[in-house]
Amino acid sequence: MEESRTAHIAMIPSVGMGHIIPFIELSKRILELENSKFSVTLIIPCNAPLTQSQKLFLSTLPDRISHIALPPVNLDDLDEEFVGAEARVCETITRSITKVQEAVSTLVKTKRLVAFVTDVFGTDAFDIAEEFNVSKYVFFTSAALSFSVMLHLAELDKNIPCEFKDWPEPIKLPGCIPLKGEDLLAPVQDKKKDDYKWFIFHGSRYKLADGVIINTFQDLEPGPIGALVENGNPKIYPIGPLTQMQSILGNKSGEESECKKFLNDQPNDSVLYVSFGSGGTLSSKQFQELAIGLEQSGQRFIWVVRMPNDKAANAAYFNSETEDSLGFLPDGFLARTKARGLVIRDWAPQAEILSHGSTGGYLTHCGWNSILEAVTCGIPLIVWPLYAEQRTNAVLLTEELKVALRPKESEDGVIGRDEIANVVKSLMDGEEGKEFSKRMKELMVGGQKALSPDGSSTKSLAELASIWTSMMLSS
């Protein structure tokens, strides 16, 4: 395709595959639109060199999607007591702004740049879009409900003088299910931390964007989407569900074939998939309780285990494992559950597992990418939120959509083995689980309709494409 006839989009995701993958899926969708005349460059801020797996994945992108991995920034000066995971991501982007500007400056010399799409933590880059006179957008890779929280956070900060978890009243946002203060995003639960200040900063700047693209769809979040659209500032474009339904790593064929063989031998809808995402970790005690609870349930399962960590629920994002996580399982667990369970260390082909006919439930940490994959496959859930916006997502799934069960914690914050066993049996073998499965399959159909040629998400993305094409023609 001739460069003179191609509208180019610069995208700035935040570090981590959980954000990069939705940006890539958005790029692919833009390129697949009818009469699409676009190309995309991903400009990736980093705080460490890309891993071999990330490099491998990025090397497989279509020709019209290129990427630039910026030089890693140094975060050694940050105080871990006050700077959490989200603040580190924000600092990574902010400290990379000069390099982002240089990359964009190079792009505009050879391409017709029409739009600038930043991550939720990338509003610092708005100034670069204005410098080059292109429209600026935010791509919010999670739920419209979480975006509403971010959008209203500065207002909540003024009206709620205490920590949110101590606020006795329900927090009501336009079009949204009422939330307890403790169920707001984890990074805003301590007002003394830098994470909180960063969230106030970025949430306050969303209205400066020409639009916000959200990875959700009408049937999934009609209330939050309706209120955001009605407000009109910023303009909202729901374009989901965008999911990565193929394996992104090419060096895991052993685990893939092992999972497929196990699933092929099980009855339909009989297997519970258990995974806490790419970053989620459990404490040592909770790890043991989960193992025994799964065993007590008597249900079939595939469990992706990761070495326990007693300090952080998202420790796997920042630490490569040096010990064998299987060694932390209860004595004899693997032998006792061999006939009906498969334990995989560190990674499993999640999309293939969820889409297999033998899978009937998913115990999840409530990461939005994982939720959308479950919706795409019509799989009901057990929700076990750990960090980020996952508690907010859990409320949406259990109280609003009613497609998930949530096990109760004991007074010491641990979910006990008996509770786990009962919840697993309820989802996999109870009437409640059957109702959840029915509703989840209705959402699956809703997602399919949204992405159909005349669907709401396709029309929303086509509207954006039309705006960007007109910018190219007028430039």
Tab-separated table of C-alpha atoms in Angstrom:
chain	number	residue	atom	x	y	z
A	1	MET	CA	0.000	0.000	0.000
A	2	GLU	CA	1.413	3.381	-0.976
A	3	GLU	CA	2.459	5.545	2.010
A	4	SER	CA	0.767	8.612	0.463
A	5	ARG	CA	-2.590	6.826	0.645
A	6	THR	CA	-2.106	5.353	4.127
A	7	ALA	CA	-3.257	7.031	7.334
A	8	HIS	CA	-0.834	6.243	10.144
A	9	ILE	CA	-1.628	5.806	13.835
A	10	ALA	CA	0.932	5.988	16.635
A	11	MET	CA	0.036	3.878	19.692
A	12	ILE	CA	1.739	4.078	23.082
A	13	PRO	CA	0.878	1.093	25.298
A	14	SER	CA	2.201	0.795	28.829
A	15	VAL	CA	4.712	-1.864	29.723
A	16	GLY	CA	3.452	-5.439	30.099
A	17	MET	CA	1.785	-7.908	27.747
A	18	GLY	CA	-1.568	-7.388	29.468
A	19	HIS	CA	-1.614	-3.915	27.887
A	20	ILE	CA	0.406	-4.556	24.731
A	21	ILE	CA	-1.843	-7.411	23.554
A	22	PRO	CA	-5.090	-5.336	23.540
A	23	PHE	CA	-3.265	-2.602	21.609
A	24	ILE	CA	-2.209	-5.153	19.029
A	25	GLU	CA	-5.714	-6.587	18.780
A	26	LEU	CA	-7.087	-3.054	18.331
A	27	SER	CA	-4.535	-2.461	15.573
A	28	LYS	CA	-5.552	-5.669	13.817
A	29	ARG	CA	-9.229	-4.724	13.988
A	30	ILE	CA	-8.492	-1.333	12.445
A	31	LEU	CA	-6.572	-2.988	9.618
A	32	GLU	CA	-9.426	-5.469	9.035
A	33	LEU	CA	-12.088	-2.784	8.565
A	34	GLU	CA	-13.648	-2.592	5.109
A	35	ASN	CA	-11.555	-0.395	2.809
A	36	SER	CA	-9.032	0.130	5.592
A	37	LYS	CA	-6.148	2.395	4.605
A	38	PHE	CA	-4.226	2.428	7.870
A	39	SER	CA	-0.900	1.416	9.299
A	40	VAL	CA	0.180	1.414	12.946
A	41	THR	CA	3.375	1.866	14.924
A	42	LEU	CA	3.506	0.723	18.548
A	43	ILE	CA	5.904	2.863	20.571
A	44	ILE	CA	6.629	0.825	23.701
A	45	PRO	CA	8.110	2.471	26.838
A	46	CYS	CA	10.168	-0.038	28.845
A	47	ASN	CA	11.759	-0.329	32.279
A	48	ALA	CA	13.666	-3.458	31.272
A	49	PRO	CA	14.730	-5.008	27.961
A	50	LEU	CA	12.009	-6.924	26.152
A	51	THR	CA	11.988	-10.619	26.991
A	52	GLN	CA	12.627	-13.220	24.319
A	53	SER	CA	8.944	-14.191	24.430
A	54	GLN	CA	7.879	-10.574	23.896
A	55	LYS	CA	10.322	-10.183	21.013
A	56	LEU	CA	9.043	-13.399	19.451
A	57	PHE	CA	5.445	-12.266	19.714
A	58	LEU	CA	6.123	-8.805	18.294
A	59	SER	CA	8.050	-10.328	15.398
A	60	THR	CA	4.873	-12.109	14.222
A	61	LEU	CA	2.820	-8.937	13.687
A	62	PRO	CA	1.276	-8.150	10.278
A	63	ASP	CA	3.288	-5.997	7.885
A	64	ARG	CA	1.262	-2.853	8.557
A	65	ILE	CA	1.898	-3.043	12.313
A	66	SER	CA	5.425	-2.089	13.331
A	67	HIS	CA	6.899	-1.494	16.765
A	68	ILE	CA	9.612	0.537	18.445
A	69	ALA	CA	10.868	-0.633	21.849
A	70	LEU	CA	12.260	2.443	23.581
A	71	PRO	CA	15.455	2.280	25.666
A	72	PRO	CA	14.647	1.053	29.199
A	73	VAL	CA	14.401	3.763	31.835
A	74	ASN	CA	15.949	3.416	35.285
A	75	LEU	CA	13.514	3.236	38.220
A	76	ASP	CA	16.041	2.393	40.939
A	77	ASP	CA	15.468	5.713	42.711
A	78	LEU	CA	11.784	4.961	43.464
A	79	ASP	CA	10.826	4.252	47.073
A	80	GLU	CA	9.040	0.886	47.144
A	81	GLU	CA	7.125	1.928	50.264
A	82	PHE	CA	5.237	4.611	48.338
A	83	VAL	CA	5.526	3.493	44.712
A	84	GLY	CA	3.410	0.513	43.678
A	85	ALA	CA	3.178	-1.356	40.387
A	86	GLU	CA	0.897	1.171	38.669
A	87	ALA	CA	3.055	4.127	39.711
A	88	ARG	CA	6.087	2.334	38.247
A	89	VAL	CA	4.221	1.990	34.960
A	90	CYS	CA	3.342	5.708	35.025
A	91	GLU	CA	6.934	6.641	35.801
A	92	THR	CA	8.136	4.440	32.952
A	93	ILE	CA	5.995	6.326	30.442
A	94	THR	CA	6.776	9.766	31.884
A	95	ARG	CA	10.516	9.134	31.878
A	96	SER	CA	10.267	7.902	28.288
A	97	ILE	CA	8.442	10.989	26.969
A	98	THR	CA	11.527	12.496	25.308
A	99	LYS	CA	12.146	9.232	23.462
A	100	VAL	CA	8.466	9.016	22.497
A	101	GLN	CA	8.707	12.524	21.053
A	102	GLU	CA	11.806	11.552	19.059
A	103	ALA	CA	10.088	8.442	17.702
A	104	VAL	CA	7.014	10.415	16.635
A	105	SER	CA	9.191	13.092	15.080
A	106	THR	CA	10.826	10.411	12.941
A	107	LEU	CA	7.448	8.918	11.980
A	108	VAL	CA	5.973	12.183	10.701
A	109	LYS	CA	8.846	12.596	8.253
A	110	THR	CA	7.727	9.554	6.257
A	111	LYS	CA	4.106	8.864	7.237
A	112	ARG	CA	0.786	10.718	7.327
A	113	LEU	CA	0.141	10.630	11.065
A	114	VAL	CA	-3.550	11.165	11.855
A	115	ALA	CA	-4.025	9.895	15.401
A	116	PHE	CA	-2.198	9.312	18.630
A	117	VAL	CA	-3.573	6.558	20.904
A	118	THR	CA	-2.125	6.309	24.419
A	119	ASP	CA	-2.539	3.870	27.230
A	120	VAL	CA	-4.630	4.796	30.267
A	121	PHE	CA	-1.392	5.828	32.011
A	122	GLY	CA	-0.036	7.754	29.021
A	123	THR	CA	-1.811	11.116	29.110
A	124	ASP	CA	1.580	12.813	29.565
A	125	ALA	CA	1.988	12.145	25.852
A	126	PHE	CA	-0.966	14.394	24.922
A	127	ASP	CA	1.483	17.276	24.540
A	128	ILE	CA	3.291	15.372	21.787
A	129	ALA	CA	0.042	14.891	19.856
A	130	GLU	CA	-0.637	18.626	20.099
A	131	GLU	CA	2.903	19.431	18.983
A	132	PHE	CA	2.347	17.494	15.766
A	133	ASN	CA	-1.280	18.624	15.375
A	134	VAL	CA	-2.877	15.164	15.468
A	135	SER	CA	-5.912	13.998	17.417
A	136	LYS	CA	-5.289	12.270	20.737
A	137	TYR	CA	-7.136	9.274	22.163
A	138	VAL	CA	-6.953	7.046	25.215
A	139	PHE	CA	-7.353	3.289	24.859
A	140	PHE	CA	-8.802	2.004	28.131
A	141	THR	CA	-8.085	-1.726	28.107
A	142	SER	CA	-10.412	-2.598	30.990
A	143	ALA	CA	-14.121	-2.182	31.801
A	144	ALA	CA	-16.274	0.900	31.336
A	145	LEU	CA	-17.085	0.591	35.049
A	146	SER	CA	-13.401	1.013	35.955
A	147	PHE	CA	-13.097	3.907	33.519
A	148	SER	CA	-16.017	5.613	35.269
A	149	VAL	CA	-14.160	5.272	38.565
A	150	MET	CA	-11.048	6.844	37.048
A	151	LEU	CA	-13.027	9.625	35.392
A	152	HIS	CA	-14.732	10.597	38.677
A	153	LEU	CA	-11.779	9.956	40.968
A	154	ALA	CA	-10.829	13.607	41.490
A	155	GLU	CA	-14.439	14.365	42.467
A	156	LEU	CA	-14.506	11.395	44.859
A	157	ASP	CA	-11.213	12.586	46.336
A	158	LYS	CA	-12.795	15.935	47.221
A	159	ASN	CA	-16.006	14.461	48.628
A	160	ILE	CA	-14.618	11.527	50.618
A	161	PRO	CA	-12.158	12.751	53.278
A	162	CYS	CA	-11.081	9.320	54.541
A	163	GLU	CA	-9.623	6.269	52.861
A	164	PHE	CA	-12.203	4.769	50.499
A	165	LYS	CA	-12.227	1.439	52.376
A	166	ASP	CA	-13.366	3.302	55.517
A	167	TRP	CA	-16.239	5.155	53.796
A	168	PRO	CA	-19.545	3.719	55.113
A	169	GLU	CA	-21.820	4.690	52.228
A	170	PRO	CA	-22.102	3.038	48.781
A	171	ILE	CA	-20.285	4.969	46.065
A	172	LYS	CA	-22.690	5.724	43.228
A	173	LEU	CA	-21.449	6.687	39.778
A	174	PRO	CA	-23.702	7.463	36.772
A	175	GLY	CA	-25.072	4.278	35.217
A	176	CYS	CA	-22.973	2.014	37.461
A	177	ILE	CA	-23.809	-0.507	40.127
A	178	PRO	CA	-23.088	0.968	43.607
A	179	LEU	CA	-19.602	0.098	44.836
A	180	LYS	CA	-18.212	-0.295	48.315
A	181	GLY	CA	-15.148	1.837	48.898
A	182	GLU	CA	-13.037	-1.275	49.378
A	183	ASP	CA	-14.054	-2.463	45.894
A	184	LEU	CA	-12.624	0.556	44.096
A	185	LEU	CA	-9.364	0.020	42.219
A	186	ALA	CA	-6.603	-1.337	44.480
A	187	PRO	CA	-4.097	1.443	43.591
A	188	VAL	CA	-6.429	4.119	45.050
A	189	GLN	CA	-6.832	2.426	48.430
A	190	ASP	CA	-3.926	4.292	50.036
A	191	LYS	CA	-4.010	8.046	49.486
A	192	LYS	CA	-0.442	8.465	50.709
A	193	LYS	CA	1.021	6.422	47.872
A	194	ASP	CA	2.209	7.722	44.519
A	195	ASP	CA	-0.180	5.344	42.755
A	196	TYR	CA	-3.117	7.344	44.094
A	197	LYS	CA	-1.636	10.664	42.937
A	198	TRP	CA	-0.956	9.255	39.472
A	199	PHE	CA	-4.524	7.965	39.147
A	200	ILE	CA	-5.906	11.390	40.091
A	201	PHE	CA	-3.591	12.996	37.553
A	202	HIS	CA	-4.472	10.747	34.606
A	203	GLY	CA	-8.187	10.506	35.458
A	204	SER	CA	-8.413	14.285	35.448
A	205	ARG	CA	-6.849	14.495	31.971
A	206	TYR	CA	-9.134	12.058	30.139
A	207	LYS	CA	-11.512	14.880	29.260
A	208	LEU	CA	-8.691	16.477	27.267
A	209	ALA	CA	-8.763	13.553	24.831
A	210	ASP	CA	-10.629	13.683	21.529
A	211	GLY	CA	-12.080	10.309	22.481
A	212	VAL	CA	-11.695	7.255	24.693
A	213	ILE	CA	-11.675	3.776	23.165
A	214	ILE	CA	-12.860	1.095	25.631
A	215	ASN	CA	-12.468	-2.668	25.314
A	216	THR	CA	-16.071	-3.500	26.206
A	217	PHE	CA	-19.423	-3.844	24.448
A	218	GLN	CA	-23.026	-2.793	24.820
A	219	ASP	CA	-24.572	-6.018	26.160
A	220	LEU	CA	-21.812	-6.416	28.742
A	221	GLU	CA	-22.002	-2.926	30.287
A	222	PRO	CA	-25.135	-1.100	29.095
A	223	GLY	CA	-25.381	1.083	32.212
A	224	PRO	CA	-21.838	2.493	32.374
A	225	ILE	CA	-21.600	2.826	28.579
A	226	GLY	CA	-24.968	4.594	28.374
A	227	ALA	CA	-24.020	7.110	31.061
A	228	LEU	CA	-20.625	7.802	29.511
A	229	VAL	CA	-22.107	8.269	26.034
A	230	GLU	CA	-24.811	10.565	27.386
A	231	ASN	CA	-22.242	12.683	29.211
A	232	GLY	CA	-20.307	13.085	25.946
A	233	ASN	CA	-17.084	14.385	27.489
A	234	PRO	CA	-14.937	12.635	26.536
A	235	LYS	CA	-16.572	10.901	23.581
A	236	ILE	CA	-16.693	7.130	24.135
A	237	TYR	CA	-16.015	4.390	21.585
A	238	PRO	CA	-16.809	0.858	22.892
A	239	ILE	CA	-15.070	-1.527	20.469
A	240	GLY	CA	-14.841	-4.856	22.331
A	241	PRO	CA	-14.560	-7.645	23.018
A	242	LEU	CA	-10.997	-7.637	21.722
A	243	THR	CA	-9.241	-10.839	22.770
A	244	GLN	CA	-6.130	-12.794	21.839
A	245	MET	CA	-7.587	-16.245	21.222
A	246	GLN	CA	-4.430	-17.885	19.900
A	247	SER	CA	-1.308	-18.789	21.823
A	248	ILE	CA	1.082	-15.840	21.907
A	249	LEU	CA	4.142	-17.904	22.774
A	250	GLY	CA	5.640	-20.269	20.257
A	251	ASN	CA	7.874	-22.211	22.665
A	252	LYS	CA	5.230	-23.842	24.828
A	253	SER	CA	4.046	-26.608	22.548
A	254	GLY	CA	4.651	-29.225	25.248
A	255	GLU	CA	2.190	-27.653	27.674
A	256	GLU	CA	-0.258	-27.034	24.847
A	257	SER	CA	-0.323	-30.656	23.727
A	258	GLU	CA	-0.511	-31.893	27.334
A	259	CYS	CA	-3.536	-29.706	28.058
A	260	LYS	CA	-5.252	-30.721	24.838
A	261	LYS	CA	-4.722	-34.421	25.533
A	262	PHE	CA	-6.101	-34.061	29.053
A	263	LEU	CA	-9.162	-32.098	27.897
A	264	ASN	CA	-9.888	-34.505	25.052
A	265	ASP	CA	-10.258	-37.299	27.619
A	266	GLN	CA	-12.817	-35.428	29.798
A	267	PRO	CA	-16.616	-35.114	29.495
A	268	ASN	CA	-18.107	-31.890	28.133
A	269	ASP	CA	-18.261	-28.928	30.540
A	270	SER	CA	-16.566	-30.919	33.315
A	271	VAL	CA	-13.185	-29.203	33.815
A	272	LEU	CA	-12.502	-26.150	35.985
A	273	TYR	CA	-9.629	-24.015	34.689
A	274	VAL	CA	-7.713	-22.299	37.521
A	275	SER	CA	-5.335	-19.455	36.731
A	276	PHE	CA	-4.401	-16.118	38.290
A	277	GLY	CA	-3.022	-14.524	35.131
A	278	SER	CA	0.510	-13.624	34.187
A	279	GLY	CA	1.199	-11.691	37.405
A	280	GLY	CA	-0.991	-13.155	40.136
A	281	THR	CA	0.492	-14.908	43.156
A	282	LEU	CA	-0.991	-16.408	46.344
A	283	SER	CA	0.461	-16.555	49.829
A	284	SER	CA	1.958	-19.859	50.951
A	285	LYS	CA	-1.010	-20.584	53.211
A	286	GLN	CA	-3.540	-19.662	50.527
A	287	PHE	CA	-1.707	-21.800	47.977
A	288	GLN	CA	-2.087	-24.821	50.263
A	289	GLU	CA	-5.753	-24.110	50.991
A	290	LEU	CA	-6.541	-23.838	47.287
A	291	ALA	CA	-4.844	-27.149	46.559
A	292	ILE	CA	-6.719	-28.975	49.293
A	293	GLY	CA	-9.988	-27.269	48.356
A	294	LEU	CA	-9.654	-28.400	44.747
A	295	GLU	CA	-8.939	-31.918	45.941
A	296	GLN	CA	-11.915	-31.917	48.320
A	297	SER	CA	-14.268	-30.675	45.606
A	298	GLY	CA	-13.904	-33.900	43.657
A	299	GLN	CA	-14.092	-31.926	40.392
A	300	ARG	CA	-11.826	-32.158	37.364
A	301	PHE	CA	-9.400	-29.259	36.969
A	302	ILE	CA	-6.428	-27.725	35.177
A	303	TRP	CA	-4.443	-25.520	37.557
A	304	VAL	CA	-1.678	-23.158	36.449
A	305	VAL	CA	0.539	-22.931	39.533
A	306	ARG	CA	3.019	-20.201	40.289
A	307	MET	CA	5.405	-20.036	43.211
A	308	PRO	CA	3.635	-18.513	46.239
A	309	ASN	CA	4.662	-15.115	47.550
A	310	ASP	CA	3.810	-13.820	51.023
A	311	LYS	CA	4.516	-10.157	50.210
A	312	ALA	CA	2.695	-9.221	46.986
A	313	ALA	CA	-0.323	-10.516	45.069
A	314	ASN	CA	1.214	-9.415	41.760
A	315	ALA	CA	4.771	-10.578	42.440
A	316	ALA	CA	5.004	-12.642	39.264
A	317	TYR	CA	5.075	-9.441	37.203
A	318	PHE	CA	8.426	-8.494	38.652
A	319	ASN	CA	10.165	-11.751	39.586
A	320	SER	CA	11.287	-14.639	37.440
A	321	GLU	CA	10.831	-17.940	39.261
A	322	THR	CA	13.960	-19.681	40.447
A	323	GLU	CA	12.246	-22.439	42.430
A	324	ASP	CA	9.890	-25.164	41.287
A	325	SER	CA	6.352	-24.111	42.265
A	326	LEU	CA	5.231	-27.756	42.239
A	327	GLY	CA	7.350	-28.277	45.330
A	328	PHE	CA	4.963	-26.092	47.339
A	329	LEU	CA	1.988	-28.390	46.752
A	330	PRO	CA	0.743	-30.532	49.670
A	331	ASP	CA	2.509	-33.880	50.036
A	332	GLY	CA	0.941	-36.455	47.752
A	333	PHE	CA	-1.384	-33.951	46.032
A	334	LEU	CA	-0.253	-34.753	42.492
A	335	ALA	CA	-0.589	-38.491	43.008
A	336	ARG	CA	-4.026	-38.243	44.637
A	337	THR	CA	-5.471	-35.960	41.927
A	338	LYS	CA	-3.706	-37.473	38.918
A	339	ALA	CA	-6.854	-39.125	37.539
A	340	ARG	CA	-8.887	-35.914	37.386
A	341	GLY	CA	-6.462	-33.018	37.614
A	342	LEU	CA	-3.639	-31.511	35.572
A	343	VAL	CA	-1.159	-29.140	37.192
A	344	ILE	CA	0.870	-26.911	34.868
A	345	ARG	CA	3.777	-24.791	36.034
A	346	ASP	CA	3.801	-21.076	35.215
A	347	TRP	CA	2.029	-21.009	31.828
A	348	ALA	CA	-0.811	-22.731	29.975
A	349	PRO	CA	-2.522	-22.101	26.600
A	350	GLN	CA	-5.440	-20.241	28.163
A	351	ALA	CA	-7.387	-19.448	25.001
A	352	GLU	CA	-7.246	-23.063	23.864
A	353	ILE	CA	-8.348	-24.308	27.290
A	354	LEU	CA	-11.288	-21.899	27.584
A	355	SER	CA	-12.506	-22.667	24.063
A	356	HIS	CA	-12.380	-26.454	24.535
A	357	GLY	CA	-15.708	-28.226	24.950
A	358	SER	CA	-14.587	-30.005	28.124
A	359	THR	CA	-14.032	-26.744	30.004
A	360	GLY	CA	-17.053	-25.756	32.066
A	361	GLY	CA	-15.758	-23.168	34.530
A	362	TYR	CA	-12.918	-20.761	35.215
A	363	LEU	CA	-11.481	-19.665	38.573
A	364	THR	CA	-9.938	-16.315	37.693
A	365	HIS	CA	-8.133	-13.346	39.238
A	366	CYS	CA	-10.542	-11.082	37.298
A	367	GLY	CA	-8.076	-9.481	34.919
A	368	TRP	CA	-10.117	-7.872	32.157
A	369	ASN	CA	-8.384	-9.711	29.316
A	370	SER	CA	-9.185	-13.024	31.014
A	371	ILE	CA	-12.786	-11.981	31.639
A	372	LEU	CA	-13.301	-11.129	27.981
A	373	GLU	CA	-11.774	-14.458	26.943
A	374	ALA	CA	-14.245	-16.228	29.244
A	375	VAL	CA	-17.123	-14.192	27.805
A	376	THR	CA	-15.974	-14.987	24.264
A	377	CYS	CA	-16.100	-18.710	25.136
A	378	GLY	CA	-19.255	-18.564	27.289
A	379	ILE	CA	-17.531	-19.915	30.433
A	380	PRO	CA	-18.992	-19.077	33.908
A	381	LEU	CA	-16.643	-17.928	36.634
A	382	ILE	CA	-15.389	-18.119	40.171
A	383	VAL	CA	-13.868	-14.715	40.907
A	384	TRP	CA	-10.788	-14.350	43.101
A	385	PRO	CA	-9.537	-10.738	42.706
A	386	LEU	CA	-5.969	-9.966	43.750
A	387	TYR	CA	-4.875	-6.460	42.665
A	388	ALA	CA	-5.368	-3.574	40.162
A	389	GLU	CA	-9.048	-3.123	39.172
A	390	GLN	CA	-9.923	-6.755	39.823
A	391	ARG	CA	-12.220	-6.190	42.841
A	392	THR	CA	-14.243	-3.738	40.754
A	393	ASN	CA	-14.480	-6.306	37.962
A	394	ALA	CA	-15.601	-8.917	40.506
A	395	VAL	CA	-18.536	-6.726	41.583
A	396	LEU	CA	-19.599	-6.318	37.952
A	397	LEU	CA	-19.527	-10.088	37.395
A	398	THR	CA	-21.213	-11.200	40.601
A	399	GLU	CA	-23.722	-8.449	41.384
A	400	GLU	CA	-24.513	-6.870	38.013
A	401	LEU	CA	-24.118	-9.628	35.422
A	402	LYS	CA	-24.635	-12.578	37.802
A	403	VAL	CA	-22.296	-14.930	35.959
A	404	ALA	CA	-19.863	-15.651	38.788
A	405	LEU	CA	-19.487	-16.925	42.341
A	406	ARG	CA	-17.137	-15.304	44.828
A	407	PRO	CA	-15.703	-17.368	47.702
A	408	LYS	CA	-15.723	-15.722	51.129
A	409	GLU	CA	-12.572	-14.945	53.042
A	410	SER	CA	-12.157	-15.888	56.692
A	411	GLU	CA	-11.192	-13.291	59.303
A	412	ASP	CA	-7.485	-13.743	58.575
A	413	GLY	CA	-8.034	-12.895	54.893
A	414	VAL	CA	-7.544	-16.468	53.682
A	415	ILE	CA	-10.190	-18.383	51.710
A	416	GLY	CA	-10.473	-21.757	53.419
A	417	ARG	CA	-10.416	-25.190	51.804
A	418	ASP	CA	-14.042	-25.970	52.675
A	419	GLU	CA	-15.271	-22.713	51.154
A	420	ILE	CA	-13.234	-23.362	48.012
A	421	ALA	CA	-14.552	-26.911	47.670
A	422	ASN	CA	-18.171	-25.776	48.114
A	423	VAL	CA	-17.905	-22.936	45.603
A	424	VAL	CA	-16.208	-25.160	43.024
A	425	LYS	CA	-18.927	-27.805	43.388
A	426	SER	CA	-21.658	-25.136	43.127
A	427	LEU	CA	-20.256	-23.774	39.880
A	428	MET	CA	-19.431	-27.089	38.242
A	429	ASP	CA	-22.219	-29.300	39.506
A	430	GLY	CA	-24.971	-27.085	40.930
A	431	GLU	CA	-28.106	-25.339	39.692
A	432	GLU	CA	-26.536	-21.928	40.265
A	433	GLY	CA	-23.648	-22.853	37.993
A	434	LYS	CA	-26.078	-23.888	35.265
A	435	GLU	CA	-27.813	-20.502	35.446
A	436	PHE	CA	-24.481	-18.715	35.268
A	437	SER	CA	-23.493	-20.785	32.254
A	438	LYS	CA	-26.733	-19.879	30.500
A	439	ARG	CA	-26.252	-16.160	31.138
A	440	MET	CA	-22.607	-16.273	30.096
A	441	LYS	CA	-23.545	-17.887	26.788
A	442	GLU	CA	-26.040	-15.055	26.234
A	443	LEU	CA	-23.183	-12.583	26.755
A	444	MET	CA	-21.059	-14.627	24.347
A	445	VAL	CA	-23.734	-14.148	21.676
A	446	GLY	CA	-23.908	-10.451	22.541
A	447	GLY	CA	-20.167	-10.136	22.012
A	448	GLN	CA	-20.395	-11.920	18.677
A	449	LYS	CA	-23.155	-9.553	17.551
A	450	ALA	CA	-21.142	-6.520	18.669
A	451	LEU	CA	-18.254	-7.595	16.423
A	452	SER	CA	-20.442	-8.568	13.447
A	453	PRO	CA	-20.363	-6.346	10.327
A	454	ASP	CA	-23.394	-4.370	11.554
A	455	GLY	CA	-22.602	-4.717	15.267
A	456	SER	CA	-22.304	-1.843	17.726
A	457	SER	CA	-18.554	-2.261	18.314
A	458	THR	CA	-17.807	-2.534	14.586
A	459	LYS	CA	-19.810	0.635	13.922
A	460	SER	CA	-18.027	2.428	16.756
A	461	LEU	CA	-14.609	1.551	15.357
A	462	ALA	CA	-15.738	2.401	11.825
A	463	GLU	CA	-16.780	5.851	13.065
A	464	LEU	CA	-13.276	6.386	14.406
A	465	ALA	CA	-11.747	5.160	11.154
A	466	SER	CA	-13.912	7.594	9.208
A	467	ILE	CA	-12.725	10.494	11.358
A	468	TRP	CA	-9.087	9.505	10.903
A	469	THR	CA	-9.491	9.026	7.154
A	470	SER	CA	-11.003	12.484	6.799
A	471	MET	CA	-8.035	13.908	8.678
A	472	MET	CA	-5.676	12.290	6.186
A	473	LEU	CA	-7.653	13.660	3.220
A	474	SER	CA	-7.703	17.169	4.655
A	475	SER	CA	-4.011	17.245	5.549
